[in-house]
Amino acid sequence: MDGGDEGPHSGAMESFENLVRAEFAPKTTYLNTASTGLLPARALVAMRDAAASAAEGQPLDMFADVEASRSAFARLVGVPATRVAAGASVATFSGLVAASLPAGAEVLTAEGDFSSLVNPLHTRGDLKVRSVPLERIAESVSPDTALVAVSSVQSADGRIADLAALRDAARAHGARTLVDASQSNGWLPLAAGDFDYVAAVAYKWVLCPRGVAFLVVPEDFGGLTPLFAGWASGEHPWDSCYGPVEELAHSARRFDESPALFSYTGARHSLALIEELGVHAVHVHDTGLADRFRQGVRSLGHEPVPAPGSAIVSVPGLGHRQGELSRAGVQVSDRAGNLRAAFHVYNTAADVDRLLDVLAD
């Protein structure tokens, strides 16, 4: 496998490659992780075993898988597990944050950001939601801004937000921050502790089944109300099954949705694989392939959307080729007329060249 930057650590590269080969055997040239990541073999086996055990009347303790997944995600983003809530969607978590804001509060977002992040802020109906170009979001924070909500990497075209500048601007003006890391978690290092809230679905770059998402909250919970708290959100869940929950969890678990257990059984193993590979190694591999494609597609006369350092490459005017590429066994996305290719651990230089060859025909 060729990540575009071999570096001095050939032994580490060989270990990386061996891990990937043991877990993935795609039957297509799959360059669509920005839509859905591939399940590693270990996650598939774990889910099959759990389903079989349930069918036999001997269900496994899948709540232990939820806690293992929570802890693994916390390690990936550098926060204590006590700050991580587990759920199923970014929209639910964005809605939870939206509900904590006072009527009339100003929320700053990026133009064209992903709907699951921004729509719950709009549906409140009594917030002042202001959208600006991504490149201007840090400079647009004002003393009136209560919350800045932005994706770390834009789904449509792979542009990376300047999170350091956003963090500093928000702190200077006393605004809270909500970062959607769905399109970066797993390949782009993120210090979640720098922000108030970080939400992410896990079925993309950390290769989990659908139905798994996480929310990082502040140590003091940031004024959130556990609107969706059920029995699983109790400090002692099995003692919280009937009537009002008398004692909510002392940690971010109070904000959990009732977990999709089979999905979390797979997620535990997917997240463990990302930890074994290492986010920094994944970053080098993924962005090396993306840079190879950028260079190649320019040689074909097409200019990709500027997104330096991103594992996602979006090329205007080529979205209509998606169907043709799919028939040729190359899986990409068509987003607003742009061809979007996403490069991840199971991809190789040969995959990049295959995409370029089909585009050149």
Tab-separated table of C-alpha atoms in Angstrom:
chain	number	residue	atom	x	y	z
A	1	MET	CA	0.000	0.000	0.000
A	2	ASP	CA	1.241	3.476	-0.848
A	3	GLY	CA	0.195	6.361	1.374
A	4	GLY	CA	2.241	8.862	-0.582
A	5	ASP	CA	4.690	9.509	2.300
A	6	GLU	CA	6.540	6.419	3.417
A	7	GLY	CA	8.757	8.176	5.931
A	8	PRO	CA	11.481	6.402	7.921
A	9	HIS	CA	9.350	3.856	9.745
A	10	SER	CA	9.107	0.954	7.303
A	11	GLY	CA	8.376	-1.480	10.142
A	12	ALA	CA	5.408	0.580	11.276
A	13	MET	CA	4.188	0.789	7.679
A	14	GLU	CA	4.380	-2.972	7.297
A	15	SER	CA	2.376	-3.439	10.502
A	16	PHE	CA	-0.205	-0.935	9.216
A	17	GLU	CA	-0.504	-2.772	5.907
A	18	ASN	CA	-0.792	-6.189	7.563
A	19	LEU	CA	-3.569	-4.979	9.849
A	20	VAL	CA	-5.504	-3.555	6.921
A	21	ARG	CA	-5.087	-6.668	4.759
A	22	ALA	CA	-6.362	-8.843	7.605
A	23	GLU	CA	-9.533	-6.768	8.002
A	24	PHE	CA	-10.612	-5.678	4.506
A	25	ALA	CA	-11.098	-7.300	1.123
A	26	PRO	CA	-13.300	-4.913	-0.894
A	27	LYS	CA	-14.661	-6.237	-4.173
A	28	THR	CA	-14.773	-2.758	-5.734
A	29	THR	CA	-12.481	0.255	-5.879
A	30	TYR	CA	-14.200	1.792	-2.882
A	31	LEU	CA	-13.518	5.539	-2.598
A	32	ASN	CA	-16.696	6.560	-0.780
A	33	THR	CA	-15.861	6.520	2.931
A	34	ALA	CA	-17.250	10.055	3.253
A	35	SER	CA	-20.640	8.373	2.728
A	36	THR	CA	-20.109	5.076	4.557
A	37	GLY	CA	-16.995	3.303	5.773
A	38	LEU	CA	-16.369	-0.394	5.230
A	39	LEU	CA	-16.837	-2.725	8.197
A	40	PRO	CA	-13.660	-4.499	9.318
A	41	ALA	CA	-13.808	-8.285	9.537
A	42	ARG	CA	-13.500	-8.274	13.325
A	43	ALA	CA	-16.619	-6.104	13.696
A	44	LEU	CA	-18.611	-8.309	11.337
A	45	VAL	CA	-17.644	-11.449	13.280
A	46	ALA	CA	-18.551	-9.843	16.609
A	47	MET	CA	-21.981	-8.781	15.336
A	48	ARG	CA	-22.692	-12.227	13.876
A	49	ASP	CA	-21.724	-13.879	17.166
A	50	ALA	CA	-23.891	-11.485	19.153
A	51	ALA	CA	-26.884	-12.066	16.862
A	52	ALA	CA	-26.440	-15.829	17.064
A	53	SER	CA	-26.229	-15.695	20.871
A	54	ALA	CA	-29.420	-13.644	21.037
A	55	ALA	CA	-31.199	-16.077	18.737
A	56	GLU	CA	-30.167	-18.945	21.013
A	57	GLY	CA	-31.516	-17.253	24.138
A	58	GLN	CA	-28.047	-16.571	25.510
A	59	PRO	CA	-27.524	-12.873	24.752
A	60	LEU	CA	-24.107	-11.418	25.407
A	61	ASP	CA	-23.517	-8.391	27.651
A	62	MET	CA	-23.598	-5.816	24.882
A	63	PHE	CA	-23.808	-2.946	27.370
A	64	ALA	CA	-20.154	-3.700	28.045
A	65	ASP	CA	-19.564	-3.024	24.342
A	66	VAL	CA	-21.197	0.396	24.713
A	67	GLU	CA	-18.801	1.297	27.514
A	68	ALA	CA	-15.784	-0.038	25.614
A	69	SER	CA	-16.837	2.004	22.570
A	70	ARG	CA	-17.321	5.128	24.678
A	71	SER	CA	-13.852	4.735	26.174
A	72	ALA	CA	-12.225	4.096	22.795
A	73	PHE	CA	-13.815	7.179	21.257
A	74	ALA	CA	-12.733	9.235	24.279
A	75	ARG	CA	-9.134	8.115	23.784
A	76	LEU	CA	-9.243	8.966	20.072
A	77	VAL	CA	-10.283	12.564	20.782
A	78	GLY	CA	-8.309	13.005	23.998
A	79	VAL	CA	-10.960	13.460	26.685
A	80	PRO	CA	-12.072	11.404	29.707
A	81	ALA	CA	-14.809	8.874	28.992
A	82	THR	CA	-16.936	10.657	31.603
A	83	ARG	CA	-17.342	13.505	29.095
A	84	VAL	CA	-18.707	11.280	26.300
A	85	ALA	CA	-22.374	10.507	25.666
A	86	ALA	CA	-23.364	7.654	23.363
A	87	GLY	CA	-26.229	7.781	20.894
A	88	ALA	CA	-27.201	7.253	17.286
A	89	SER	CA	-27.128	10.577	15.401
A	90	VAL	CA	-25.564	14.020	15.242
A	91	ALA	CA	-29.010	15.566	14.719
A	92	THR	CA	-30.188	14.385	18.146
A	93	PHE	CA	-27.091	15.782	19.823
A	94	SER	CA	-27.274	19.055	17.896
A	95	GLY	CA	-30.909	19.338	18.995
A	96	LEU	CA	-29.850	18.770	22.599
A	97	VAL	CA	-27.372	21.644	22.362
A	98	ALA	CA	-29.935	23.837	20.577
A	99	ALA	CA	-32.435	23.246	23.378
A	100	SER	CA	-29.954	24.607	25.933
A	101	LEU	CA	-29.805	28.058	24.318
A	102	PRO	CA	-32.002	30.967	25.434
A	103	ALA	CA	-34.584	32.395	23.048
A	104	GLY	CA	-33.063	34.945	20.715
A	105	ALA	CA	-29.522	33.623	21.063
A	106	GLU	CA	-27.251	34.063	18.037
A	107	VAL	CA	-25.798	30.922	16.482
A	108	LEU	CA	-23.044	31.160	13.885
A	109	THR	CA	-22.748	28.416	11.234
A	110	ALA	CA	-20.921	27.839	7.950
A	111	GLU	CA	-22.809	28.215	4.702
A	112	GLY	CA	-23.853	24.873	3.244
A	113	ASP	CA	-22.810	22.826	6.280
A	114	PHE	CA	-24.322	19.387	6.814
A	115	SER	CA	-28.034	19.414	7.625
A	116	SER	CA	-27.836	17.096	10.640
A	117	LEU	CA	-25.703	19.693	12.383
A	118	VAL	CA	-27.477	22.907	11.408
A	119	ASN	CA	-31.131	21.966	10.906
A	120	PRO	CA	-31.900	21.388	14.623
A	121	LEU	CA	-30.624	24.915	15.265
A	122	HIS	CA	-33.066	26.306	12.706
A	123	THR	CA	-36.072	24.264	13.843
A	124	ARG	CA	-35.898	25.826	17.309
A	125	GLY	CA	-37.570	28.766	15.565
A	126	ASP	CA	-36.510	31.365	18.117
A	127	LEU	CA	-32.741	31.407	17.574
A	128	LYS	CA	-30.895	33.883	15.350
A	129	VAL	CA	-28.939	31.569	13.069
A	130	ARG	CA	-26.350	33.384	10.975
A	131	SER	CA	-24.421	31.620	8.195
A	132	VAL	CA	-21.141	32.827	6.701
A	133	PRO	CA	-18.562	31.300	4.338
A	134	LEU	CA	-16.436	28.674	6.091
A	135	GLU	CA	-13.283	30.721	5.571
A	136	ARG	CA	-14.807	33.651	7.472
A	137	ILE	CA	-16.337	31.830	10.408
A	138	ALA	CA	-13.646	32.670	12.970
A	139	GLU	CA	-13.572	36.371	12.078
A	140	SER	CA	-17.389	36.474	12.175
A	141	VAL	CA	-17.702	35.536	15.858
A	142	SER	CA	-18.998	38.586	17.745
A	143	PRO	CA	-19.875	39.531	21.329
A	144	ASP	CA	-23.486	38.605	20.463
A	145	THR	CA	-22.607	35.046	19.414
A	146	ALA	CA	-23.780	32.393	21.888
A	147	LEU	CA	-22.752	29.311	19.892
A	148	VAL	CA	-20.579	28.536	16.887
A	149	ALA	CA	-21.531	25.267	15.180
A	150	VAL	CA	-19.352	23.937	12.357
A	151	SER	CA	-18.149	20.691	10.828
A	152	SER	CA	-14.421	20.136	11.192
A	153	VAL	CA	-14.364	18.905	7.576
A	154	GLN	CA	-17.078	19.858	5.118
A	155	SER	CA	-19.040	16.884	3.803
A	156	ALA	CA	-19.678	18.424	0.394
A	157	ASP	CA	-16.105	19.135	-0.624
A	158	GLY	CA	-13.594	18.182	2.088
A	159	ARG	CA	-12.584	21.709	3.127
A	160	ILE	CA	-11.059	21.773	6.611
A	161	ALA	CA	-12.200	24.385	9.110
A	162	ASP	CA	-9.569	26.441	10.913
A	163	LEU	CA	-10.559	25.099	14.305
A	164	ALA	CA	-7.691	26.746	16.173
A	165	ALA	CA	-8.779	30.188	14.975
A	166	LEU	CA	-12.403	29.350	15.729
A	167	ARG	CA	-11.523	28.180	19.238
A	168	ASP	CA	-9.593	31.373	19.976
A	169	ALA	CA	-12.314	33.643	18.583
A	170	ALA	CA	-15.039	31.875	20.533
A	171	ARG	CA	-13.066	32.094	23.763
A	172	ALA	CA	-12.373	35.780	23.193
A	173	HIS	CA	-16.096	36.510	22.866
A	174	GLY	CA	-17.437	34.016	25.418
A	175	ALA	CA	-19.215	31.854	22.824
A	176	ARG	CA	-19.632	28.108	23.118
A	177	THR	CA	-18.485	25.793	20.326
A	178	LEU	CA	-20.115	22.747	18.726
A	179	VAL	CA	-17.905	20.819	16.288
A	180	ASP	CA	-19.258	18.030	14.090
A	181	ALA	CA	-16.281	15.690	13.588
A	182	SER	CA	-18.157	13.095	11.527
A	183	GLN	CA	-15.998	13.697	8.438
A	184	SER	CA	-12.674	13.876	10.273
A	185	ASN	CA	-12.821	11.545	13.251
A	186	GLY	CA	-10.408	8.693	12.568
A	187	TRP	CA	-8.056	10.367	10.079
A	188	LEU	CA	-7.584	13.968	11.278
A	189	PRO	CA	-6.247	14.416	14.826
A	190	LEU	CA	-8.623	16.450	17.003
A	191	ALA	CA	-8.225	17.736	20.549
A	192	ALA	CA	-11.882	17.630	21.599
A	193	GLY	CA	-11.005	19.218	24.923
A	194	ASP	CA	-10.492	22.515	23.105
A	195	PHE	CA	-14.229	22.769	22.410
A	196	ASP	CA	-17.431	22.722	24.420
A	197	TYR	CA	-19.243	20.078	22.396
A	198	VAL	CA	-17.965	17.642	19.778
A	199	ALA	CA	-20.433	15.362	18.003
A	200	ALA	CA	-19.689	12.623	15.478
A	201	VAL	CA	-21.373	9.709	13.799
A	202	ALA	CA	-19.132	6.658	13.634
A	203	TYR	CA	-20.197	4.877	10.441
A	204	LYS	CA	-17.795	6.798	8.237
A	205	TRP	CA	-14.077	7.126	9.009
A	206	VAL	CA	-14.010	5.045	12.216
A	207	LEU	CA	-15.689	2.210	10.324
A	208	CYS	CA	-18.536	1.411	12.724
A	209	PRO	CA	-22.032	0.138	11.887
A	210	ARG	CA	-24.784	2.725	11.545
A	211	GLY	CA	-26.537	3.594	14.782
A	212	VAL	CA	-23.420	4.751	16.654
A	213	ALA	CA	-22.656	8.390	17.481
A	214	PHE	CA	-20.930	10.261	20.276
A	215	LEU	CA	-21.144	13.666	21.960
A	216	VAL	CA	-18.371	15.232	24.018
A	217	VAL	CA	-19.712	17.640	26.649
A	218	PRO	CA	-17.945	19.967	29.113
A	219	GLU	CA	-17.060	18.726	32.578
A	220	ASP	CA	-19.951	20.827	33.949
A	221	PHE	CA	-22.281	19.550	31.162
A	222	GLY	CA	-22.476	23.010	29.586
A	223	GLY	CA	-26.023	23.732	30.658
A	224	LEU	CA	-27.469	20.751	28.787
A	225	THR	CA	-30.716	19.209	29.995
A	226	PRO	CA	-30.975	15.411	29.553
A	227	LEU	CA	-34.198	15.685	27.543
A	228	PHE	CA	-34.023	12.146	26.206
A	229	ALA	CA	-32.938	10.428	29.419
A	230	GLY	CA	-34.392	6.966	29.875
A	231	TRP	CA	-33.571	4.146	32.226
A	232	ALA	CA	-30.116	3.660	30.670
A	233	SER	CA	-29.222	7.222	31.688
A	234	GLY	CA	-29.533	6.475	35.381
A	235	GLU	CA	-26.502	6.235	37.635
A	236	HIS	CA	-27.728	2.709	38.395
A	237	PRO	CA	-29.582	1.737	35.203
A	238	TRP	CA	-31.062	-1.542	36.368
A	239	ASP	CA	-32.523	0.249	39.375
A	240	SER	CA	-34.012	2.948	37.112
A	241	CYS	CA	-36.445	0.908	35.054
A	242	TYR	CA	-39.729	2.132	36.551
A	243	GLY	CA	-41.045	5.597	37.230
A	244	PRO	CA	-38.916	8.737	37.102
A	245	VAL	CA	-35.166	8.130	37.226
A	246	GLU	CA	-34.246	9.193	40.737
A	247	GLU	CA	-30.515	9.601	40.124
A	248	LEU	CA	-29.178	10.477	36.691
A	249	ALA	CA	-25.680	9.311	35.771
A	250	HIS	CA	-23.002	11.545	37.246
A	251	SER	CA	-21.185	11.495	33.910
A	252	ALA	CA	-22.114	12.384	30.318
A	253	ARG	CA	-23.935	9.044	30.206
A	254	ARG	CA	-26.978	11.006	31.455
A	255	PHE	CA	-27.259	12.282	27.865
A	256	ASP	CA	-27.160	8.814	26.280
A	257	GLU	CA	-29.825	7.625	23.912
A	258	SER	CA	-30.877	4.047	24.580
A	259	PRO	CA	-28.083	2.343	22.617
A	260	ALA	CA	-28.459	0.198	19.489
A	261	LEU	CA	-26.619	-2.688	21.109
A	262	PHE	CA	-25.714	-4.769	18.072
A	263	SER	CA	-24.220	-1.700	16.419
A	264	TYR	CA	-22.139	-0.952	19.480
A	265	THR	CA	-20.932	-4.547	19.580
A	266	GLY	CA	-19.425	-3.970	16.149
A	267	ALA	CA	-18.273	-0.458	17.023
A	268	ARG	CA	-16.131	-1.705	19.888
A	269	HIS	CA	-13.974	-3.659	17.452
A	270	SER	CA	-13.932	-1.015	14.715
A	271	LEU	CA	-12.730	1.645	17.134
A	272	ALA	CA	-10.091	-0.728	18.485
A	273	LEU	CA	-8.759	-1.145	14.939
A	274	ILE	CA	-8.464	2.629	14.445
A	275	GLU	CA	-6.568	2.813	17.739
A	276	GLU	CA	-4.213	0.052	16.608
A	277	LEU	CA	-3.566	1.737	13.267
A	278	GLY	CA	-3.124	5.145	14.905
A	279	VAL	CA	-4.835	8.334	13.766
A	280	HIS	CA	-1.540	9.969	12.779
A	281	ALA	CA	-0.574	6.998	10.591
A	282	VAL	CA	-4.048	6.979	9.034
A	283	HIS	CA	-3.710	10.708	8.362
A	284	VAL	CA	-0.429	10.250	6.484
A	285	HIS	CA	-1.839	7.358	4.461
A	286	ASP	CA	-5.167	8.954	3.566
A	287	THR	CA	-3.887	12.416	2.684
A	288	GLY	CA	-1.041	10.952	0.638
A	289	LEU	CA	-3.539	9.176	-1.578
A	290	ALA	CA	-5.736	12.274	-1.789
A	291	ASP	CA	-2.755	14.351	-2.917
A	292	ARG	CA	-1.932	11.733	-5.550
A	293	PHE	CA	-5.460	12.064	-6.927
A	294	ARG	CA	-5.359	15.870	-6.857
A	295	GLN	CA	-2.177	15.845	-8.910
A	296	GLY	CA	-3.569	13.251	-11.319
A	297	VAL	CA	-6.921	14.924	-11.889
A	298	ARG	CA	-5.185	18.247	-12.573
A	299	SER	CA	-3.161	16.506	-15.287
A	300	LEU	CA	-6.517	15.590	-16.849
A	301	GLY	CA	-7.476	19.264	-16.955
A	302	HIS	CA	-9.742	19.450	-13.891
A	303	GLU	CA	-9.199	21.658	-10.839
A	304	PRO	CA	-10.441	20.231	-7.520
A	305	VAL	CA	-12.013	22.379	-4.821
A	306	PRO	CA	-9.136	23.792	-2.737
A	307	ALA	CA	-8.939	21.640	0.393
A	308	PRO	CA	-5.260	21.210	1.252
A	309	GLY	CA	-4.530	18.448	3.715
A	310	SER	CA	-7.910	16.782	3.329
A	311	ALA	CA	-8.633	13.090	2.690
A	312	ILE	CA	-11.698	14.179	0.676
A	313	VAL	CA	-11.288	15.538	-2.842
A	314	SER	CA	-14.181	17.208	-4.678
A	315	VAL	CA	-13.922	17.955	-8.398
A	316	PRO	CA	-16.443	20.371	-9.958
A	317	GLY	CA	-18.119	19.322	-13.171
A	318	LEU	CA	-17.433	15.610	-12.850
A	319	GLY	CA	-20.342	14.527	-10.654
A	320	HIS	CA	-22.223	13.260	-13.705
A	321	ARG	CA	-19.516	10.591	-14.144
A	322	GLN	CA	-20.545	8.859	-10.876
A	323	GLY	CA	-22.876	6.355	-12.581
A	324	GLU	CA	-20.289	5.461	-15.190
A	325	LEU	CA	-17.642	5.021	-12.509
A	326	SER	CA	-19.940	2.798	-10.481
A	327	ARG	CA	-20.538	0.554	-13.497
A	328	ALA	CA	-16.763	0.303	-13.847
A	329	GLY	CA	-16.493	-0.824	-10.224
A	330	VAL	CA	-15.269	2.501	-8.829
A	331	GLN	CA	-17.421	3.850	-5.970
A	332	VAL	CA	-17.498	7.639	-5.467
A	333	SER	CA	-20.216	10.235	-4.770
A	334	ASP	CA	-21.959	12.929	-6.767
A	335	ARG	CA	-22.446	15.978	-4.544
A	336	ALA	CA	-24.060	19.045	-6.158
A	337	GLY	CA	-22.460	18.240	-9.499
A	338	ASN	CA	-19.055	17.575	-7.985
A	339	LEU	CA	-17.312	14.230	-7.991
A	340	ARG	CA	-16.342	13.468	-4.393
A	341	ALA	CA	-13.669	10.866	-3.704
A	342	ALA	CA	-12.663	9.896	-0.170
A	343	PHE	CA	-9.462	7.971	0.547
A	344	HIS	CA	-9.054	5.731	3.579
A	345	VAL	CA	-7.029	2.896	5.072
A	346	TYR	CA	-8.213	0.166	2.678
A	347	ASN	CA	-7.280	2.228	-0.386
A	348	THR	CA	-4.029	2.020	-2.331
A	349	ALA	CA	-2.190	3.951	-5.008
A	350	ALA	CA	-3.634	1.440	-7.482
A	351	ASP	CA	-7.141	2.567	-6.454
A	352	VAL	CA	-6.239	6.180	-7.209
A	353	ASP	CA	-4.811	5.212	-10.574
A	354	ARG	CA	-7.886	3.129	-11.407
A	355	LEU	CA	-10.128	6.162	-10.758
A	356	LEU	CA	-7.904	8.347	-12.923
A	357	ASP	CA	-7.847	5.773	-15.710
A	358	VAL	CA	-11.645	5.598	-15.880
A	359	LEU	CA	-11.917	9.389	-15.808
A	360	ALA	CA	-9.389	9.627	-18.640
A	361	ASP	CA	-11.343	7.277	-20.926
